[in-house]
């Protein structure tokens, strides 16, 4: 085992092994590996057995949002255009009487310009606790009536249902597969506020 951990030839960390004996270095390496294995075995699984990771860095709602409301963000990509311009490299030479002796010279330059910057916007969504199998089944039926969903009514928010939600919301210019509260109201799934 010690021969496997011994470096074959010069390398940057070789100075560390010269200070310690090979046995001590191997014991340190083995203890580090065992510590890592113990720490990973002791890690608690997510509550409820859900493997979805929640980002702790992003805020859960925009400033001023009503307490108890649920929100998500939508990213509109930047619009970039390729622009070609003519740049004068040498101006025209003219005679004292105004005649052009030598025409101006130009070169073509192509560059990228951002026409509209990338934009993050908030939109209100039905809360996850409200997205029950009954509500998702109603969503699938509402989309099927409009000819946007052709799958079975399963009550599961699967990729086919999300694609149909995207088609429905794209009609209003909102290209996102997460159901917005506005779309849920239009589909008759959520009560409309008066």
mmCIF file of C-alpha atoms in Angstrom:
data_model
loop_
_atom_site.group_PDB
_atom_site.id
_atom_site.type_symbol
_atom_site.label_atom_id
_atom_site.label_comp_id
_atom_site.label_asym_id
_atom_site.label_seq_id
_atom_site.Cartn_x
_atom_site.Cartn_y
_atom_site.Cartn_z
ATOM 1 C CA UNK A 1 0.000 0.000 0.000
ATOM 2 C CA UNK A 2 2.829 2.392 0.853
ATOM 3 C CA UNK A 3 4.344 1.866 -2.594
ATOM 4 C CA UNK A 4 1.063 2.856 -4.222
ATOM 5 C CA UNK A 5 1.002 6.182 -2.374
ATOM 6 C CA UNK A 6 4.686 6.959 -2.992
ATOM 7 C CA UNK A 7 5.122 9.430 -5.880
ATOM 8 C CA UNK A 8 7.038 8.270 -8.945
ATOM 9 C CA UNK A 9 9.380 11.131 -9.796
ATOM 10 C CA UNK A 10 9.488 14.843 -8.893
ATOM 11 C CA UNK A 11 6.271 16.705 -8.169
ATOM 12 C CA UNK A 12 5.258 19.801 -6.225
ATOM 13 C CA UNK A 13 4.095 18.030 -3.079
ATOM 14 C CA UNK A 14 7.230 15.922 -2.707
ATOM 15 C CA UNK A 15 8.685 18.357 -0.171
ATOM 16 C CA UNK A 16 5.839 17.505 2.238
ATOM 17 C CA UNK A 17 6.789 13.827 2.160
ATOM 18 C CA UNK A 18 10.439 14.586 2.842
ATOM 19 C CA UNK A 19 9.562 16.316 6.141
ATOM 20 C CA UNK A 20 7.419 13.424 7.408
ATOM 21 C CA UNK A 21 8.138 9.806 7.216
ATOM 22 C CA UNK A 22 6.272 7.818 4.597
ATOM 23 C CA UNK A 23 4.325 5.998 7.265
ATOM 24 C CA UNK A 24 3.054 9.233 8.833
ATOM 25 C CA UNK A 25 2.103 10.631 5.429
ATOM 26 C CA UNK A 26 0.179 7.472 4.532
ATOM 27 C CA UNK A 27 -1.611 7.481 7.903
ATOM 28 C CA UNK A 28 -2.630 11.109 7.382
ATOM 29 C CA UNK A 29 -3.985 10.336 3.917
ATOM 30 C CA UNK A 30 -5.953 7.328 5.177
ATOM 31 C CA UNK A 31 -7.390 9.340 8.088
ATOM 32 C CA UNK A 32 -8.467 12.121 5.708
ATOM 33 C CA UNK A 33 -10.253 9.635 3.467
ATOM 34 C CA UNK A 34 -11.990 7.982 6.421
ATOM 35 C CA UNK A 35 -13.028 11.359 7.847
ATOM 36 C CA UNK A 36 -14.584 12.303 4.496
ATOM 37 C CA UNK A 37 -16.472 9.008 4.337
ATOM 38 C CA UNK A 38 -17.769 9.427 7.890
ATOM 39 C CA UNK A 39 -18.914 12.980 7.247
ATOM 40 C CA UNK A 40 -20.772 11.988 4.094
ATOM 41 C CA UNK A 41 -22.422 9.043 5.884
ATOM 42 C CA UNK A 42 -23.555 11.260 8.760
ATOM 43 C CA UNK A 43 -25.124 13.894 6.518
ATOM 44 C CA UNK A 44 -28.859 14.136 7.062
ATOM 45 C CA UNK A 45 -31.099 13.368 4.094
ATOM 46 C CA UNK A 46 -33.472 16.146 3.017
ATOM 47 C CA UNK A 47 -36.735 16.351 4.947
ATOM 48 C CA UNK A 48 -39.596 14.362 3.428
ATOM 49 C CA UNK A 49 -37.273 12.385 1.166
ATOM 50 C CA UNK A 50 -37.383 15.136 -1.484
ATOM 51 C CA UNK A 51 -34.149 15.336 -3.450
ATOM 52 C CA UNK A 52 -34.833 18.794 -4.886
ATOM 53 C CA UNK A 53 -32.191 21.289 -3.822
ATOM 54 C CA UNK A 54 -33.394 24.723 -2.818
ATOM 55 C CA UNK A 55 -31.092 27.645 -3.449
ATOM 56 C CA UNK A 56 -30.509 29.552 -0.236
ATOM 57 C CA UNK A 57 -28.926 32.531 -2.026
ATOM 58 C CA UNK A 58 -31.925 33.742 -4.007
ATOM 59 C CA UNK A 59 -34.678 35.675 -2.251
ATOM 60 C CA UNK A 60 -38.042 33.881 -2.103
ATOM 61 C CA UNK A 61 -40.129 36.881 -3.201
ATOM 62 C CA UNK A 62 -39.677 40.366 -4.624
ATOM 63 C CA UNK A 63 -39.593 43.327 -2.240
ATOM 64 C CA UNK A 64 -43.087 44.295 -1.090
ATOM 65 C CA UNK A 65 -44.689 40.914 -1.901
ATOM 66 C CA UNK A 66 -47.708 39.897 0.154
ATOM 67 C CA UNK A 67 -46.875 37.508 2.997
ATOM 68 C CA UNK A 68 -47.700 33.905 2.125
ATOM 69 C CA UNK A 69 -47.561 34.487 -1.632
ATOM 70 C CA UNK A 70 -45.291 32.353 -3.831
ATOM 71 C CA UNK A 71 -43.058 33.736 -6.554
ATOM 72 C CA UNK A 72 -40.614 32.595 -9.225
ATOM 73 C CA UNK A 73 -38.253 34.405 -11.552
ATOM 74 C CA UNK A 74 -38.267 34.490 -15.328
ATOM 75 C CA UNK A 75 -35.134 35.324 -17.300
ATOM 76 C CA UNK A 76 -35.541 37.116 -20.606
ATOM 77 C CA UNK A 77 -32.311 36.646 -22.571
ATOM 78 C CA UNK A 78 -30.434 39.578 -24.009
ATOM 79 C CA UNK A 79 -31.017 40.459 -27.647
ATOM 80 C CA UNK A 80 -27.715 40.857 -29.479
ATOM 81 C CA UNK A 81 -27.368 42.048 -33.070
ATOM 82 C CA UNK A 82 -24.389 41.911 -35.385
ATOM 83 C CA UNK A 83 -23.742 45.370 -36.795
ATOM 84 C CA UNK A 84 -21.489 46.060 -39.790
ATOM 85 C CA UNK A 85 -20.188 49.608 -40.217
ATOM 86 C CA UNK A 86 -17.825 51.346 -42.623
ATOM 87 C CA UNK A 87 -14.892 53.078 -40.907
ATOM 88 C CA UNK A 88 -12.826 55.669 -42.815
ATOM 89 C CA UNK A 89 -9.130 54.756 -42.725
ATOM 90 C CA UNK A 90 -7.929 57.631 -44.921
ATOM 91 C CA UNK A 91 -9.880 60.744 -45.869
ATOM 92 C CA UNK A 92 -10.166 61.837 -49.505
ATOM 93 C CA UNK A 93 -7.414 64.066 -50.850
ATOM 94 C CA UNK A 94 -8.631 67.059 -52.760
ATOM 95 C CA UNK A 95 -6.936 69.633 -54.963
ATOM 96 C CA UNK A 96 -7.157 73.344 -54.124
ATOM 97 C CA UNK A 97 -9.853 73.713 -56.795
ATOM 98 C CA UNK A 98 -12.016 71.013 -55.058
ATOM 99 C CA UNK A 99 -11.300 68.100 -57.357
ATOM 100 C CA UNK A 100 -10.816 64.715 -55.666
ATOM 101 C CA UNK A 101 -7.277 63.514 -56.248
ATOM 102 C CA UNK A 102 -7.555 60.291 -54.221
ATOM 103 C CA UNK A 103 -10.836 58.885 -52.882
ATOM 104 C CA UNK A 104 -11.303 58.115 -49.227
ATOM 105 C CA UNK A 105 -10.549 54.599 -48.055
ATOM 106 C CA UNK A 106 -12.826 52.611 -45.821
ATOM 107 C CA UNK A 107 -12.701 49.299 -44.031
ATOM 108 C CA UNK A 108 -15.601 47.205 -42.867
ATOM 109 C CA UNK A 109 -15.956 46.444 -39.134
ATOM 110 C CA UNK A 110 -18.375 43.943 -37.672
ATOM 111 C CA UNK A 111 -19.259 44.002 -33.991
ATOM 112 C CA UNK A 112 -21.894 42.690 -31.611
ATOM 113 C CA UNK A 113 -24.244 45.175 -29.921
ATOM 114 C CA UNK A 114 -26.700 44.478 -27.124
ATOM 115 C CA UNK A 115 -30.058 45.800 -28.296
ATOM 116 C CA UNK A 116 -31.941 44.707 -25.170
ATOM 117 C CA UNK A 117 -30.113 43.614 -21.995
ATOM 118 C CA UNK A 118 -30.852 40.379 -20.112
ATOM 119 C CA UNK A 119 -33.721 40.867 -17.679
ATOM 120 C CA UNK A 120 -34.867 39.001 -14.566
ATOM 121 C CA UNK A 121 -38.522 39.475 -13.664
ATOM 122 C CA UNK A 122 -40.700 38.091 -10.864
ATOM 123 C CA UNK A 123 -44.043 36.398 -11.414
ATOM 124 C CA UNK A 124 -46.505 35.049 -8.895
ATOM 125 C CA UNK A 125 -47.179 31.303 -8.908
ATOM 126 C CA UNK A 126 -49.548 28.964 -7.119
ATOM 127 C CA UNK A 127 -47.809 27.816 -3.929
ATOM 128 C CA UNK A 128 -46.351 24.278 -3.957
ATOM 129 C CA UNK A 129 -48.816 23.148 -1.245
ATOM 130 C CA UNK A 130 -51.678 24.144 -3.577
ATOM 131 C CA UNK A 131 -50.308 22.107 -6.502
ATOM 132 C CA UNK A 132 -52.152 18.957 -5.437
ATOM 133 C CA UNK A 133 -52.770 16.046 -7.823
ATOM 134 C CA UNK A 134 -56.387 17.269 -8.102
ATOM 135 C CA UNK A 135 -55.276 20.763 -9.196
ATOM 136 C CA UNK A 136 -52.700 19.351 -11.642
ATOM 137 C CA UNK A 137 -55.384 17.004 -13.051
ATOM 138 C CA UNK A 138 -57.669 20.021 -13.531
ATOM 139 C CA UNK A 139 -54.783 21.848 -15.202
ATOM 140 C CA UNK A 140 -54.269 18.924 -17.602
ATOM 141 C CA UNK A 141 -58.006 18.832 -18.433
ATOM 142 C CA UNK A 142 -58.112 22.628 -18.992
ATOM 143 C CA UNK A 143 -55.133 22.409 -21.341
ATOM 144 C CA UNK A 144 -56.614 19.373 -23.145
ATOM 145 C CA UNK A 145 -59.860 21.279 -23.813
ATOM 146 C CA UNK A 146 -57.796 24.001 -25.477
ATOM 147 C CA UNK A 147 -55.943 21.423 -27.617
ATOM 148 C CA UNK A 148 -52.611 21.977 -25.883
ATOM 149 C CA UNK A 149 -52.345 18.713 -23.900
ATOM 150 C CA UNK A 150 -52.753 15.268 -25.439
ATOM 151 C CA UNK A 151 -51.471 13.025 -22.642
ATOM 152 C CA UNK A 152 -53.363 11.113 -19.978
ATOM 153 C CA UNK A 153 -54.856 12.904 -16.978
ATOM 154 C CA UNK A 154 -52.399 11.733 -14.314
ATOM 155 C CA UNK A 155 -52.373 14.570 -11.789
ATOM 156 C CA UNK A 156 -48.564 14.663 -12.122
ATOM 157 C CA UNK A 157 -46.725 17.800 -13.194
ATOM 158 C CA UNK A 158 -44.507 15.945 -15.682
ATOM 159 C CA UNK A 159 -42.547 17.218 -18.684
ATOM 160 C CA UNK A 160 -45.534 16.824 -21.047
ATOM 161 C CA UNK A 161 -47.722 18.943 -18.773
ATOM 162 C CA UNK A 162 -44.973 21.564 -18.400
ATOM 163 C CA UNK A 163 -44.568 21.725 -22.198
ATOM 164 C CA UNK A 164 -48.315 22.313 -22.519
ATOM 165 C CA UNK A 165 -48.180 25.039 -19.847
ATOM 166 C CA UNK A 166 -45.385 26.682 -21.845
ATOM 167 C CA UNK A 167 -47.512 26.569 -25.041
ATOM 168 C CA UNK A 168 -50.463 28.148 -23.210
ATOM 169 C CA UNK A 169 -48.385 30.907 -21.623
ATOM 170 C CA UNK A 170 -46.450 31.569 -24.841
ATOM 171 C CA UNK A 171 -49.725 32.740 -26.420
ATOM 172 C CA UNK A 172 -49.516 35.749 -24.064
ATOM 173 C CA UNK A 173 -45.817 36.296 -24.747
ATOM 174 C CA UNK A 174 -44.637 34.565 -21.545
ATOM 175 C CA UNK A 175 -42.280 31.720 -22.528
ATOM 176 C CA UNK A 176 -42.003 29.732 -19.271
ATOM 177 C CA UNK A 177 -43.068 26.211 -18.280
ATOM 178 C CA UNK A 178 -43.814 27.091 -14.655
ATOM 179 C CA UNK A 179 -47.497 27.888 -14.171
ATOM 180 C CA UNK A 180 -48.048 31.539 -13.287
ATOM 181 C CA UNK A 181 -50.916 32.612 -11.051
ATOM 182 C CA UNK A 182 -52.267 34.755 -13.910
ATOM 183 C CA UNK A 183 -52.404 31.705 -16.223
ATOM 184 C CA UNK A 184 -54.007 29.608 -13.463
ATOM 185 C CA UNK A 185 -56.725 32.274 -13.177
ATOM 186 C CA UNK A 186 -57.230 32.361 -16.966
ATOM 187 C CA UNK A 187 -57.636 28.574 -16.947
ATOM 188 C CA UNK A 188 -60.202 28.802 -14.138
ATOM 189 C CA UNK A 189 -58.055 26.886 -11.646
ATOM 190 C CA UNK A 190 -57.669 29.665 -9.067
ATOM 191 C CA UNK A 191 -60.221 32.182 -7.864
ATOM 192 C CA UNK A 192 -59.943 35.639 -9.398
ATOM 193 C CA UNK A 193 -59.417 38.444 -6.898
ATOM 194 C CA UNK A 194 -62.057 41.166 -6.964
#
